[in-house]
PDB file of C-alpha atoms in Angstrom:
ATOM      1  CA  UNK A 113     -53.887  -8.178  67.118  1.00 74.00           C
ATOM      2  CA  UNK A 114     -52.630  -6.320  64.191  1.00 83.00           C
ATOM      3  CA  UNK A 115     -54.656  -2.912  63.534  1.00 88.00           C
ATOM      4  CA  UNK A 116     -55.989  -1.874  60.668  1.00 90.00           C
ATOM      5  CA  UNK A 117     -57.354   1.579  60.683  1.00 88.00           C
ATOM      6  CA  UNK A 118     -59.210   4.405  57.783  1.00 88.00           C
ATOM      7  CA  UNK A 119     -60.515   1.035  55.887  1.00 91.00           C
ATOM      8  CA  UNK A 120     -63.563   2.113  52.863  1.00 90.00           C
ATOM      9  CA  UNK A 121     -62.606  -2.459  51.860  1.00 91.00           C
ATOM     10  CA  UNK A 122     -63.266  -5.444  52.941  1.00 90.00           C
ATOM     11  CA  UNK A 123     -63.020  -8.560  50.157  1.00 91.00           C
ATOM     12  CA  UNK A 124     -62.172 -11.262  51.903  1.00 89.00           C
ATOM     13  CA  UNK A 125     -59.916 -13.791  49.326  1.00 88.00           C
ATOM     14  CA  UNK A 126     -59.224 -17.488  50.194  1.00 86.00           C
ATOM     15  CA  UNK A 127     -57.758 -18.278  54.061  1.00 86.00           C
ATOM     16  CA  UNK A 128     -56.819 -14.006  53.462  1.00 90.00           C
ATOM     17  CA  UNK A 129     -58.227 -10.710  53.384  1.00 90.00           C
ATOM     18  CA  UNK A 130     -57.933  -7.851  51.249  1.00 93.00           C
ATOM     19  CA  UNK A 131     -58.580  -4.588  52.803  1.00 92.00           C
ATOM     20  CA  UNK A 132     -58.680  -1.637  51.313  1.00 92.00           C
ATOM     21  CA  UNK A 133     -57.326   1.594  53.043  1.00 89.00           C
ATOM     22  CA  UNK A 134     -57.521   5.731  52.873  1.00 84.00           C
ATOM     23  CA  UNK A 135     -54.013   6.854  52.757  1.00 80.00           C
ATOM     24  CA  UNK A 136     -51.855  10.607  52.921  1.00 70.00           C
ATOM     25  CA  UNK A 137     -55.342  12.740  54.106  1.00 67.00           C
ATOM     26  CA  UNK A 138     -58.218   9.946  51.710  1.00 67.00           C
ATOM     27  CA  UNK A 139     -54.987  11.925  48.505  1.00 70.00           C
ATOM     28  CA  UNK A 140     -54.650   7.867  48.577  1.00 78.00           C
ATOM     29  CA  UNK A 141     -56.144   3.759  48.923  1.00 85.00           C
ATOM     30  CA  UNK A 142     -53.377   1.484  49.999  1.00 89.00           C
ATOM     31  CA  UNK A 143     -54.206  -2.230  49.605  1.00 92.00           C
ATOM     32  CA  UNK A 144     -52.673  -4.884  52.163  1.00 91.00           C
ATOM     33  CA  UNK A 145     -53.231  -8.338  51.648  1.00 90.00           C
ATOM     34  CA  UNK A 146     -53.387  -9.796  55.675  1.00 90.00           C
ATOM     35  CA  UNK A 147     -53.954 -13.160  57.439  1.00 89.00           C
ATOM     36  CA  UNK A 148     -55.117 -14.512  60.521  1.00 87.00           C
ATOM     37  CA  UNK A 149     -56.765 -12.215  63.560  1.00 85.00           C
ATOM     38  CA  UNK A 150     -56.453  -8.266  62.637  1.00 88.00           C
ATOM     39  CA  UNK A 151     -58.539  -5.482  63.994  1.00 89.00           C
ATOM     40  CA  UNK A 152     -60.209  -3.277  61.328  1.00 90.00           C
ATOM     41  CA  UNK A 153     -61.363   0.232  62.063  1.00 89.00           C
ATOM     42  CA  UNK A 154     -63.852   2.109  59.545  1.00 88.00           C
ATOM     43  CA  UNK A 155     -65.091   5.992  59.006  1.00 82.00           C
ATOM     44  CA  UNK A 156     -68.338   6.198  60.774  1.00 76.00           C
ATOM     45  CA  UNK A 157     -71.029   5.515  58.062  1.00 73.00           C
ATOM     46  CA  UNK A 158     -68.560   3.939  55.354  1.00 78.00           C
ATOM     47  CA  UNK A 159     -69.778   0.138  55.358  1.00 78.00           C
ATOM     48  CA  UNK A 160     -74.313  -0.582  56.109  1.00 77.00           C
ATOM     49  CA  UNK A 161     -74.478  -3.255  58.649  1.00 74.00           C
ATOM     50  CA  UNK A 162     -75.886  -6.233  56.286  1.00 74.00           C
ATOM     51  CA  UNK A 163     -79.022  -7.836  55.638  1.00 74.00           C
ATOM     52  CA  UNK A 164     -77.644 -11.766  56.053  1.00 75.00           C
ATOM     53  CA  UNK A 165     -75.514 -11.665  58.871  1.00 71.00           C
ATOM     54  CA  UNK A 166     -73.618 -14.617  59.565  1.00 71.00           C
ATOM     55  CA  UNK A 167     -73.220 -16.218  62.988  1.00 75.00           C
ATOM     56  CA  UNK A 168     -69.670 -15.698  64.666  1.00 73.00           C
ATOM     57  CA  UNK A 169     -68.523 -16.724  68.030  1.00 78.00           C
ATOM     58  CA  UNK A 170     -66.987 -14.735  70.694  1.00 76.00           C
ATOM     59  CA  UNK A 171     -64.035 -15.286  72.654  1.00 80.00           C
ATOM     60  CA  UNK A 172     -64.215 -13.007  75.740  1.00 82.00           C
ATOM     61  CA  UNK A 173     -60.442 -11.321  76.602  1.00 77.00           C
ATOM     62  CA  UNK A 174     -59.363 -10.683  79.857  1.00 80.00           C
ATOM     63  CA  UNK A 175     -55.894  -8.839  79.216  1.00 76.00           C
ATOM     64  CA  UNK A 176     -53.811  -7.415  82.176  1.00 79.00           C
ATOM     65  CA  UNK A 177     -53.640  -3.911  82.532  1.00 76.00           C
ATOM     66  CA  UNK A 178     -50.523  -2.583  84.843  1.00 75.00           C
ATOM     67  CA  UNK A 179     -51.969   0.969  85.920  1.00 74.00           C
ATOM     68  CA  UNK A 180     -48.996   3.109  85.681  1.00 74.00           C
ATOM     69  CA  UNK A 181     -50.842   5.645  84.723  1.00 79.00           C
ATOM     70  CA  UNK A 182     -51.697   8.639  87.284  1.00 81.00           C
ATOM     71  CA  UNK A 183     -55.086  11.002  86.636  1.00 82.00           C
ATOM     72  CA  UNK A 184     -54.590  14.425  87.854  1.00 87.00           C
ATOM     73  CA  UNK A 185     -57.782  15.593  86.899  1.00 80.00           C
ATOM     74  CA  UNK A 186     -60.422  15.618  84.433  1.00 77.00           C
ATOM     75  CA  UNK A 187     -62.079  18.342  81.597  1.00 68.00           C
ATOM     76  CA  UNK A 188     -65.052  17.978  78.745  1.00 64.00           C
ATOM     77  CA  UNK A 189     -64.610  19.139  75.861  1.00 57.00           C
ATOM     78  CA  UNK A 190     -66.636  22.012  75.310  1.00 55.00           C
ATOM     79  CA  UNK A 191     -70.047  20.883  73.064  1.00 55.00           C
ATOM     80  CA  UNK A 192     -71.881  23.304  70.972  1.00 53.00           C
ATOM     81  CA  UNK A 193     -74.757  21.239  70.655  1.00 57.00           C
ATOM     82  CA  UNK A 194     -74.037  20.078  66.583  1.00 55.00           C
ATOM     83  CA  UNK A 195     -73.853  16.775  65.715  1.00 84.00           C
ATOM     84  CA  UNK A 196     -72.280  18.013  61.686  1.00 94.00           C
ATOM     85  CA  UNK A 197     -71.929  13.484  61.068  1.00 94.00           C
ATOM     86  CA  UNK A 198     -75.625  13.385  60.996  1.00 93.00           C
ATOM     87  CA  UNK A 199     -75.237  16.666  59.238  1.00 96.00           C
ATOM     88  CA  UNK A 200     -76.920  16.954  55.146  1.00 96.00           C
ATOM     89  CA  UNK A 201     -76.255  20.414  55.004  1.00 98.00           C
ATOM     90  CA  UNK A 202     -73.164  22.219  56.011  1.00 98.00           C
ATOM     91  CA  UNK A 203     -72.049  25.572  56.610  1.00 98.00           C
ATOM     92  CA  UNK A 204     -67.689  25.106  57.031  1.00 98.00           C
ATOM     93  CA  UNK A 205     -66.184  28.671  57.460  1.00 98.00           C
ATOM     94  CA  UNK A 206     -62.279  29.200  57.896  1.00 98.00           C
ATOM     95  CA  UNK A 207     -59.469  32.274  57.581  1.00 97.00           C
ATOM     96  CA  UNK A 208     -61.425  33.937  55.503  1.00 97.00           C
ATOM     97  CA  UNK A 209     -63.626  35.374  58.556  1.00 98.00           C
ATOM     98  CA  UNK A 210     -61.577  38.354  60.141  1.00 97.00           C
ATOM     99  CA  UNK A 211     -63.632  38.047  62.766  1.00 97.00           C
ATOM    100  CA  UNK A 212     -65.644  36.013  65.421  1.00 97.00           C
ATOM    101  CA  UNK A 213     -68.483  38.149  64.885  1.00 98.00           C
ATOM    102  CA  UNK A 214     -68.470  37.870  61.574  1.00 98.00           C
ATOM    103  CA  UNK A 215     -69.074  33.709  61.393  1.00 98.00           C
ATOM    104  CA  UNK A 216     -72.695  35.650  61.901  1.00 98.00           C
ATOM    105  CA  UNK A 217     -72.073  35.693  58.113  1.00 98.00           C
ATOM    106  CA  UNK A 218     -72.389  31.661  57.788  1.00 98.00           C
ATOM    107  CA  UNK A 219     -74.732  31.227  60.877  1.00 98.00           C
ATOM    108  CA  UNK A 220     -77.488  32.928  58.743  1.00 98.00           C
ATOM    109  CA  UNK A 221     -76.723  31.533  55.278  1.00 98.00           C
ATOM    110  CA  UNK A 222     -77.453  27.480  57.573  1.00 97.00           C
ATOM    111  CA  UNK A 223     -80.592  29.452  59.304  1.00 96.00           C
ATOM    112  CA  UNK A 224     -81.874  29.608  55.813  1.00 96.00           C
ATOM    113  CA  UNK A 225     -80.901  26.300  54.504  1.00 96.00           C
ATOM    114  CA  UNK A 226     -81.160  24.041  57.256  1.00 95.00           C
ATOM    115  CA  UNK A 227     -78.120  23.161  57.725  1.00 96.00           C
ATOM    116  CA  UNK A 228     -75.320  23.195  60.339  1.00 97.00           C
ATOM    117  CA  UNK A 229     -72.414  25.221  60.415  1.00 97.00           C
ATOM    118  CA  UNK A 230     -68.963  23.532  60.846  1.00 97.00           C
ATOM    119  CA  UNK A 231     -64.814  24.917  59.905  1.00 98.00           C
ATOM    120  CA  UNK A 232     -61.604  24.603  59.813  1.00 97.00           C
ATOM    121  CA  UNK A 233     -58.648  23.173  62.209  1.00 96.00           C
ATOM    122  CA  UNK A 234     -58.059  27.457  62.977  1.00 96.00           C
ATOM    123  CA  UNK A 235     -61.417  28.665  63.726  1.00 98.00           C
ATOM    124  CA  UNK A 236     -61.864  25.728  66.191  1.00 96.00           C
ATOM    125  CA  UNK A 237     -58.077  24.961  67.816  1.00 94.00           C
ATOM    126  CA  UNK A 238     -56.800  28.018  67.760  1.00 94.00           C
ATOM    127  CA  UNK A 239     -59.181  30.449  67.021  1.00 96.00           C
ATOM    128  CA  UNK A 240     -61.485  29.130  69.599  1.00 95.00           C
ATOM    129  CA  UNK A 241     -64.289  30.431  67.513  1.00 97.00           C
ATOM    130  CA  UNK A 242     -66.237  27.569  67.096  1.00 96.00           C
ATOM    131  CA  UNK A 243     -66.362  23.871  70.023  1.00 94.00           C
ATOM    132  CA  UNK A 244     -63.842  21.330  69.118  1.00 93.00           C
ATOM    133  CA  UNK A 245     -67.015  19.667  67.501  1.00 94.00           C
ATOM    134  CA  UNK A 246     -67.535  21.848  64.375  1.00 96.00           C
ATOM    135  CA  UNK A 247     -63.494  20.686  63.970  1.00 97.00           C
ATOM    136  CA  UNK A 248     -63.956  19.335  60.566  1.00 97.00           C
ATOM    137  CA  UNK A 249     -60.690  17.790  58.810  1.00 94.00           C
ATOM    138  CA  UNK A 250     -58.669  15.099  59.705  1.00 87.00           C
ATOM    139  CA  UNK A 251     -57.900  14.870  62.931  1.00 88.00           C
ATOM    140  CA  UNK A 252     -61.724  16.774  63.133  1.00 93.00           C
ATOM    141  CA  UNK A 253     -64.844  15.059  62.832  1.00 94.00           C
ATOM    142  CA  UNK A 254     -65.529  13.203  58.975  1.00 93.00           C
ATOM    143  CA  UNK A 255     -68.502  14.328  57.302  1.00 95.00           C
ATOM    144  CA  UNK A 256     -70.670  13.353  53.885  1.00 94.00           C
ATOM    145  CA  UNK A 257     -73.239  15.718  53.819  1.00 97.00           C
ATOM    146  CA  UNK A 258     -75.607  16.470  50.296  1.00 97.00           C
ATOM    147  CA  UNK A 259     -74.099  19.674  50.265  1.00 98.00           C
ATOM    148  CA  UNK A 260     -70.867  21.276  51.833  1.00 98.00           C
ATOM    149  CA  UNK A 261     -69.915  24.773  51.367  1.00 98.00           C
ATOM    150  CA  UNK A 262     -67.283  25.622  52.516  1.00 99.00           C
ATOM    151  CA  UNK A 263     -66.354  30.193  52.735  1.00 99.00           C
ATOM    152  CA  UNK A 264     -63.528  31.340  53.856  1.00 98.00           C
ATOM    153  CA  UNK A 265     -61.534  27.514  53.379  1.00 98.00           C
ATOM    154  CA  UNK A 266     -58.297  27.383  51.530  1.00 96.00           C
ATOM    155  CA  UNK A 267     -58.545  24.166  51.168  1.00 96.00           C
ATOM    156  CA  UNK A 268     -55.586  22.292  52.281  1.00 94.00           C
ATOM    157  CA  UNK A 269     -55.437  18.288  52.572  1.00 90.00           C
ATOM    158  CA  UNK A 270     -56.448  17.897  56.604  1.00 90.00           C
ATOM    159  CA  UNK A 271     -59.121  19.470  55.852  1.00 96.00           C
ATOM    160  CA  UNK A 272     -60.117  17.702  52.926  1.00 94.00           C
ATOM    161  CA  UNK A 273     -59.383  14.257  54.247  1.00 91.00           C
ATOM    162  CA  UNK A 274     -63.068  15.146  56.437  1.00 93.00           C
ATOM    163  CA  UNK A 275     -65.347  15.984  53.623  1.00 95.00           C
ATOM    164  CA  UNK A 276     -64.416  14.440  50.545  1.00 91.00           C
ATOM    165  CA  UNK A 277     -67.431  12.153  50.350  1.00 91.00           C
ATOM    166  CA  UNK A 278     -69.998  15.051  50.541  1.00 96.00           C
ATOM    167  CA  UNK A 279     -71.775  14.195  47.239  1.00 96.00           C
ATOM    168  CA  UNK A 280     -72.288  18.497  46.280  1.00 97.00           C
ATOM    169  CA  UNK A 281     -68.587  20.644  46.960  1.00 98.00           C
ATOM    170  CA  UNK A 282     -69.377  25.075  46.583  1.00 98.00           C
ATOM    171  CA  UNK A 283     -66.558  26.341  47.248  1.00 98.00           C
ATOM    172  CA  UNK A 284     -66.905  30.892  48.058  1.00 98.00           C
ATOM    173  CA  UNK A 285     -63.120  31.900  48.551  1.00 98.00           C
ATOM    174  CA  UNK A 286     -61.590  35.557  46.540  1.00 97.00           C
ATOM    175  CA  UNK A 287     -58.300  33.465  46.564  1.00 97.00           C
ATOM    176  CA  UNK A 288     -58.461  32.106  41.975  1.00 96.00           C
ATOM    177  CA  UNK A 289     -55.684  30.607  43.551  1.00 96.00           C
ATOM    178  CA  UNK A 290     -56.821  28.392  46.452  1.00 96.00           C
ATOM    179  CA  UNK A 291     -56.276  24.260  46.295  1.00 95.00           C
ATOM    180  CA  UNK A 292     -60.180  24.087  47.277  1.00 97.00           C
ATOM    181  CA  UNK A 293     -60.977  24.810  44.023  1.00 97.00           C
ATOM    182  CA  UNK A 294     -59.464  21.646  42.569  1.00 95.00           C
ATOM    183  CA  UNK A 295     -61.425  19.801  44.762  1.00 94.00           C
ATOM    184  CA  UNK A 296     -64.863  21.437  44.148  1.00 96.00           C
ATOM    185  CA  UNK A 297     -68.563  21.044  41.960  1.00 97.00           C
ATOM    186  CA  UNK A 298     -68.843  24.745  42.244  1.00 98.00           C
ATOM    187  CA  UNK A 299     -66.754  27.323  42.336  1.00 98.00           C
ATOM    188  CA  UNK A 300     -67.287  31.038  43.406  1.00 98.00           C
ATOM    189  CA  UNK A 301     -64.574  33.658  43.780  1.00 98.00           C
ATOM    190  CA  UNK A 302     -66.229  36.474  45.859  1.00 97.00           C
ATOM    191  CA  UNK A 303     -65.005  38.618  48.546  1.00 98.00           C
ATOM    192  CA  UNK A 304     -67.516  36.574  51.333  1.00 98.00           C
ATOM    193  CA  UNK A 305     -68.964  40.546  53.255  1.00 98.00           C
ATOM    194  CA  UNK A 306     -70.380  41.031  50.537  1.00 97.00           C
ATOM    195  CA  UNK A 307     -71.548  37.919  48.344  1.00 98.00           C
ATOM    196  CA  UNK A 308     -72.350  35.705  51.262  1.00 98.00           C
ATOM    197  CA  UNK A 309     -75.130  38.229  52.506  1.00 98.00           C
ATOM    198  CA  UNK A 310     -76.391  39.075  49.065  1.00 97.00           C
ATOM    199  CA  UNK A 311     -76.606  34.707  49.009  1.00 97.00           C
ATOM    200  CA  UNK A 312     -78.901  34.647  52.156  1.00 97.00           C
ATOM    201  CA  UNK A 313     -80.796  36.841  51.217  1.00 97.00           C
ATOM    202  CA  UNK A 314     -81.399  35.905  47.495  1.00 96.00           C
ATOM    203  CA  UNK A 315     -82.149  32.429  48.842  1.00 96.00           C
ATOM    204  CA  UNK A 316     -84.220  33.832  52.078  1.00 95.00           C
ATOM    205  CA  UNK A 317     -86.090  35.599  48.903  1.00 94.00           C
ATOM    206  CA  UNK A 318     -87.094  31.649  47.302  1.00 93.00           C
ATOM    207  CA  UNK A 319     -87.538  28.640  49.951  1.00 91.00           C
ATOM    208  CA  UNK A 320     -89.546  32.219  52.350  1.00 84.00           C
ATOM    209  CA  UNK A 321     -87.568  31.407  54.988  1.00 73.00           C
TER     210      UNK A 321
END
């Protein structure tokens, strides 16, 4: 059975299905027409359940599985307790932070806002500063919060693919040429080590937290 992933729209046209897919890290869309059986996979929360479900028949399949793999051991992924995909507010951190201990600046800001903390690939996969369930991107989690604050993240396509459906994006970076500034609603060119504590204090005063 053909498999299409990253499906964002489906339209039945006569005996065909017109399927729209995300491509190149959400930077392009591809439209394909398919006939017959096809398996479609969509990003989490992309489609809402139909209010008028249709009747459908289910055909059980009994595939023959040949066991050619020997499991030596298993190890679960480390979890940080965050369900980042469901977060309405996200503070995301990147390589702009020089030390693991400095991430407390982002966690303090997130606490004031009532937000979850996410990160780019290097923070979780390379440096291991945060567990992989915080990782947002093409190979990480897909999110669509009301507010996404990116701190010290350059904005590579692999990261953008995981957060492009955010409603409002704020980027804080000391590099005015960071690609993320071309993909945000508000941009702040400042040193995070001076700006984030000041922002947190101001928000704490306003929100009384």
